[in-house]
Amino acid sequence: FVHGMLRESLERLAREAERLIEHHRVCALVVEERGGDPERAAHHHLSARDPHSAIPLLFAATRRHLDVGDLQAAHQALDRLEPALRATSAAPSDPRFMRVRLARAEALAVQGRLDEASAILDPLVIGALDGEDAASLAWMRGIVRQKRGATSDGTPGRPAAAP
């Protein structure tokens, strides 16, 4: 519903009829069927109390934002992802929490907030992760080291000699 007044009117009518959750459920399906914005669909799933359906959409939105460099939007999607995961009663060891941390660290590293990225990455243990997540962690640690000017073994790098 592109027009704000129409959206507000429909939500008000659904609320008054005590059908707001069903309204959001239907809106989520329509947005998804039409190939709409995954964040909008996620919003409706969350409003319909269906975090399970919102989670993959929020991961997709986060990746899209990171890929185009919209870091503020990536952080906002991640801010919605963590509570959605908790709402599913996911265990703290659930690998999706790790993926949230890795994506957060990536956004922070791109922003040059290396201390914050390291604070997220340092406690993580590669051996406790599956193949793809372990590779992502190793890659992110390498990116942070590189941005700090360190070599692959963690020792401080030297500035390149002038030509």
Short mmCIF file of C-alpha atoms in Angstrom, two decimals:
data_model
loop_
_atom_site.label_atom_id
_atom_site.label_comp_id
_atom_site.label_asym_id
_atom_site.label_seq_id
_atom_site.Cartn_x
_atom_site.Cartn_y
_atom_site.Cartn_z
CA PHE A 1 0.00 0.00 0.00
CA VAL A 2 2.02 2.85 -1.35
CA HIS A 3 -0.16 5.71 -0.23
CA GLY A 4 0.31 6.42 3.47
CA MET A 5 -3.25 7.55 4.15
CA LEU A 6 -4.67 4.39 2.59
CA ARG A 7 -2.28 2.23 4.62
CA GLU A 8 -3.22 4.03 7.84
CA SER A 9 -6.94 3.72 7.10
CA LEU A 10 -6.67 -0.01 6.39
CA GLU A 11 -4.65 -0.61 9.53
CA ARG A 12 -7.12 1.38 11.61
CA LEU A 13 -10.06 -0.59 10.18
CA ALA A 14 -8.27 -3.89 10.82
CA ARG A 15 -7.43 -2.82 14.38
CA GLU A 16 -11.02 -1.77 15.07
CA ALA A 17 -12.27 -5.10 13.72
CA GLU A 18 -9.68 -6.89 15.89
CA ARG A 19 -8.11 -8.36 12.75
CA LEU A 20 -4.79 -6.53 12.77
CA ILE A 21 -2.66 -9.67 12.99
CA GLU A 22 -4.49 -11.25 10.05
CA HIS A 23 -4.16 -7.95 8.16
CA HIS A 24 -0.39 -8.04 8.59
CA ARG A 25 -0.25 -11.73 7.65
CA VAL A 26 -2.06 -11.04 4.37
CA CYS A 27 0.05 -7.94 3.67
CA ALA A 28 3.24 -9.99 4.13
CA LEU A 29 2.02 -12.59 1.65
CA VAL A 30 1.04 -9.96 -0.91
CA VAL A 31 4.40 -8.18 -0.62
CA GLU A 32 6.26 -11.48 -1.03
CA GLU A 33 4.11 -12.71 -3.92
CA ARG A 34 4.70 -9.47 -5.80
CA GLY A 35 8.45 -9.59 -5.22
CA GLY A 36 8.34 -6.53 -2.99
CA ASP A 37 10.83 -5.25 -0.47
CA PRO A 38 11.87 -8.04 1.89
CA GLU A 39 12.04 -5.61 4.81
CA ARG A 40 8.45 -4.56 4.28
CA ALA A 41 7.38 -8.20 4.18
CA ALA A 42 9.46 -8.85 7.33
CA HIS A 43 7.77 -5.91 9.07
CA HIS A 44 4.36 -7.43 8.35
CA HIS A 45 5.47 -10.91 9.47
CA LEU A 46 6.79 -9.46 12.73
CA SER A 47 3.58 -7.49 13.22
CA ALA A 48 1.65 -10.72 12.58
CA ARG A 49 3.74 -12.34 15.35
CA ASP A 50 5.51 -14.61 12.87
CA PRO A 51 9.23 -14.06 13.46
CA HIS A 52 10.10 -17.37 11.78
CA SER A 53 8.99 -15.99 8.41
CA ALA A 54 10.63 -12.61 9.00
CA ILE A 55 14.11 -13.93 9.79
CA PRO A 56 15.22 -15.06 6.30
CA LEU A 57 13.83 -11.85 4.84
CA LEU A 58 15.81 -9.74 7.31
CA PHE A 59 18.99 -11.69 6.53
CA ALA A 60 18.40 -11.06 2.81
CA ALA A 61 17.78 -7.37 3.44
CA THR A 62 20.92 -7.11 5.58
CA ARG A 63 23.04 -8.71 2.85
CA ARG A 64 21.54 -6.42 0.21
CA HIS A 65 22.30 -3.34 2.34
CA LEU A 66 25.86 -4.49 3.00
CA ASP A 67 26.41 -5.20 -0.69
CA VAL A 68 25.37 -1.70 -1.73
CA GLY A 69 27.07 0.04 1.19
CA ASP A 70 23.91 1.21 2.97
CA LEU A 71 25.37 0.54 6.38
CA GLN A 72 22.77 2.39 8.41
CA ALA A 73 20.03 0.28 6.86
CA ALA A 74 22.12 -2.86 7.45
CA HIS A 75 22.42 -2.00 11.14
CA GLN A 76 18.67 -1.35 11.33
CA ALA A 77 17.88 -4.73 9.77
CA LEU A 78 20.30 -6.40 12.19
CA ASP A 79 18.65 -4.56 15.09
CA ARG A 80 15.38 -6.22 14.08
CA LEU A 81 16.95 -9.62 13.46
CA GLU A 82 18.28 -10.26 16.95
CA PRO A 83 14.92 -9.81 18.73
CA ALA A 84 13.21 -11.84 16.00
CA LEU A 85 15.60 -14.72 16.66
CA ARG A 86 15.02 -14.45 20.41
CA ALA A 87 11.25 -14.47 19.81
CA THR A 88 11.59 -17.90 18.19
CA SER A 89 13.23 -19.21 21.38
CA ALA A 90 16.37 -19.96 19.38
CA ALA A 91 19.19 -21.18 21.58
CA PRO A 92 22.14 -18.82 22.02
CA SER A 93 24.21 -21.42 20.14
CA ASP A 94 21.94 -21.15 17.08
CA PRO A 95 24.22 -20.40 14.10
CA ARG A 96 21.94 -17.59 12.99
CA PHE A 97 23.07 -15.53 15.99
CA MET A 98 26.62 -16.02 14.74
CA ARG A 99 25.61 -14.80 11.28
CA VAL A 100 24.10 -11.69 12.85
CA ARG A 101 27.37 -11.02 14.69
CA LEU A 102 29.42 -11.56 11.52
CA ALA A 103 27.20 -9.20 9.52
CA ARG A 104 27.37 -6.60 12.30
CA ALA A 105 31.17 -6.89 12.37
CA GLU A 106 31.29 -6.50 8.59
CA ALA A 107 29.23 -3.31 8.72
CA LEU A 108 31.36 -1.91 11.53
CA ALA A 109 34.61 -2.78 9.72
CA VAL A 110 33.45 -1.08 6.53
CA GLN A 111 32.59 1.98 8.61
CA GLY A 112 36.13 1.93 10.01
CA ARG A 113 34.86 1.08 13.50
CA LEU A 114 37.54 -1.57 13.86
CA ASP A 115 37.61 -1.76 17.66
CA GLU A 116 33.88 -2.49 17.72
CA ALA A 117 34.22 -5.07 14.93
CA SER A 118 37.09 -6.75 16.79
CA ALA A 119 35.08 -6.81 20.02
CA ILE A 120 32.47 -8.87 18.19
CA LEU A 121 34.92 -11.12 16.34
CA ASP A 122 37.56 -11.80 18.99
CA PRO A 123 35.47 -14.01 21.32
CA LEU A 124 34.26 -16.20 18.44
CA VAL A 125 35.93 -19.59 17.99
CA ILE A 126 36.38 -20.81 14.42
CA GLY A 127 36.35 -24.48 15.47
CA ALA A 128 32.85 -24.10 16.92
CA LEU A 129 31.42 -22.97 13.56
CA ASP A 130 30.36 -24.82 10.45
CA GLY A 131 32.39 -24.46 7.26
CA GLU A 132 30.78 -21.37 5.75
CA ASP A 133 30.53 -19.47 9.02
CA ALA A 134 34.11 -20.40 9.95
CA ALA A 135 35.30 -19.11 6.58
CA SER A 136 33.32 -15.90 7.08
CA LEU A 137 34.84 -15.38 10.51
CA ALA A 138 38.37 -15.94 9.19
CA TRP A 139 37.68 -13.57 6.29
CA MET A 140 36.28 -10.86 8.58
CA ARG A 141 39.25 -11.12 10.93
CA GLY A 142 41.53 -10.77 7.92
CA ILE A 143 39.65 -7.67 6.75
CA VAL A 144 39.96 -6.04 10.17
CA ARG A 145 43.69 -6.87 10.34
CA GLN A 146 44.21 -5.51 6.83
CA LYS A 147 42.40 -2.27 7.64
CA ARG A 148 44.58 -1.91 10.70
CA GLY A 149 47.68 -2.43 8.57
CA ALA A 150 48.64 -5.80 10.02
CA THR A 151 50.08 -8.72 8.07
CA SER A 152 48.33 -12.07 7.75
CA ASP A 153 50.16 -13.37 10.86
CA GLY A 154 48.82 -10.48 12.95
CA THR A 155 52.07 -8.51 13.20
CA PRO A 156 51.97 -4.83 12.33
CA GLY A 157 52.52 -4.22 8.64
CA ARG A 158 54.99 -1.83 7.17
CA PRO A 159 53.95 0.97 4.88
CA ALA A 160 54.70 0.18 1.28
CA ALA A 161 57.89 1.73 -0.04
CA ALA A 162 57.43 4.71 -2.29
CA PRO A 163 58.09 3.94 -5.97
#
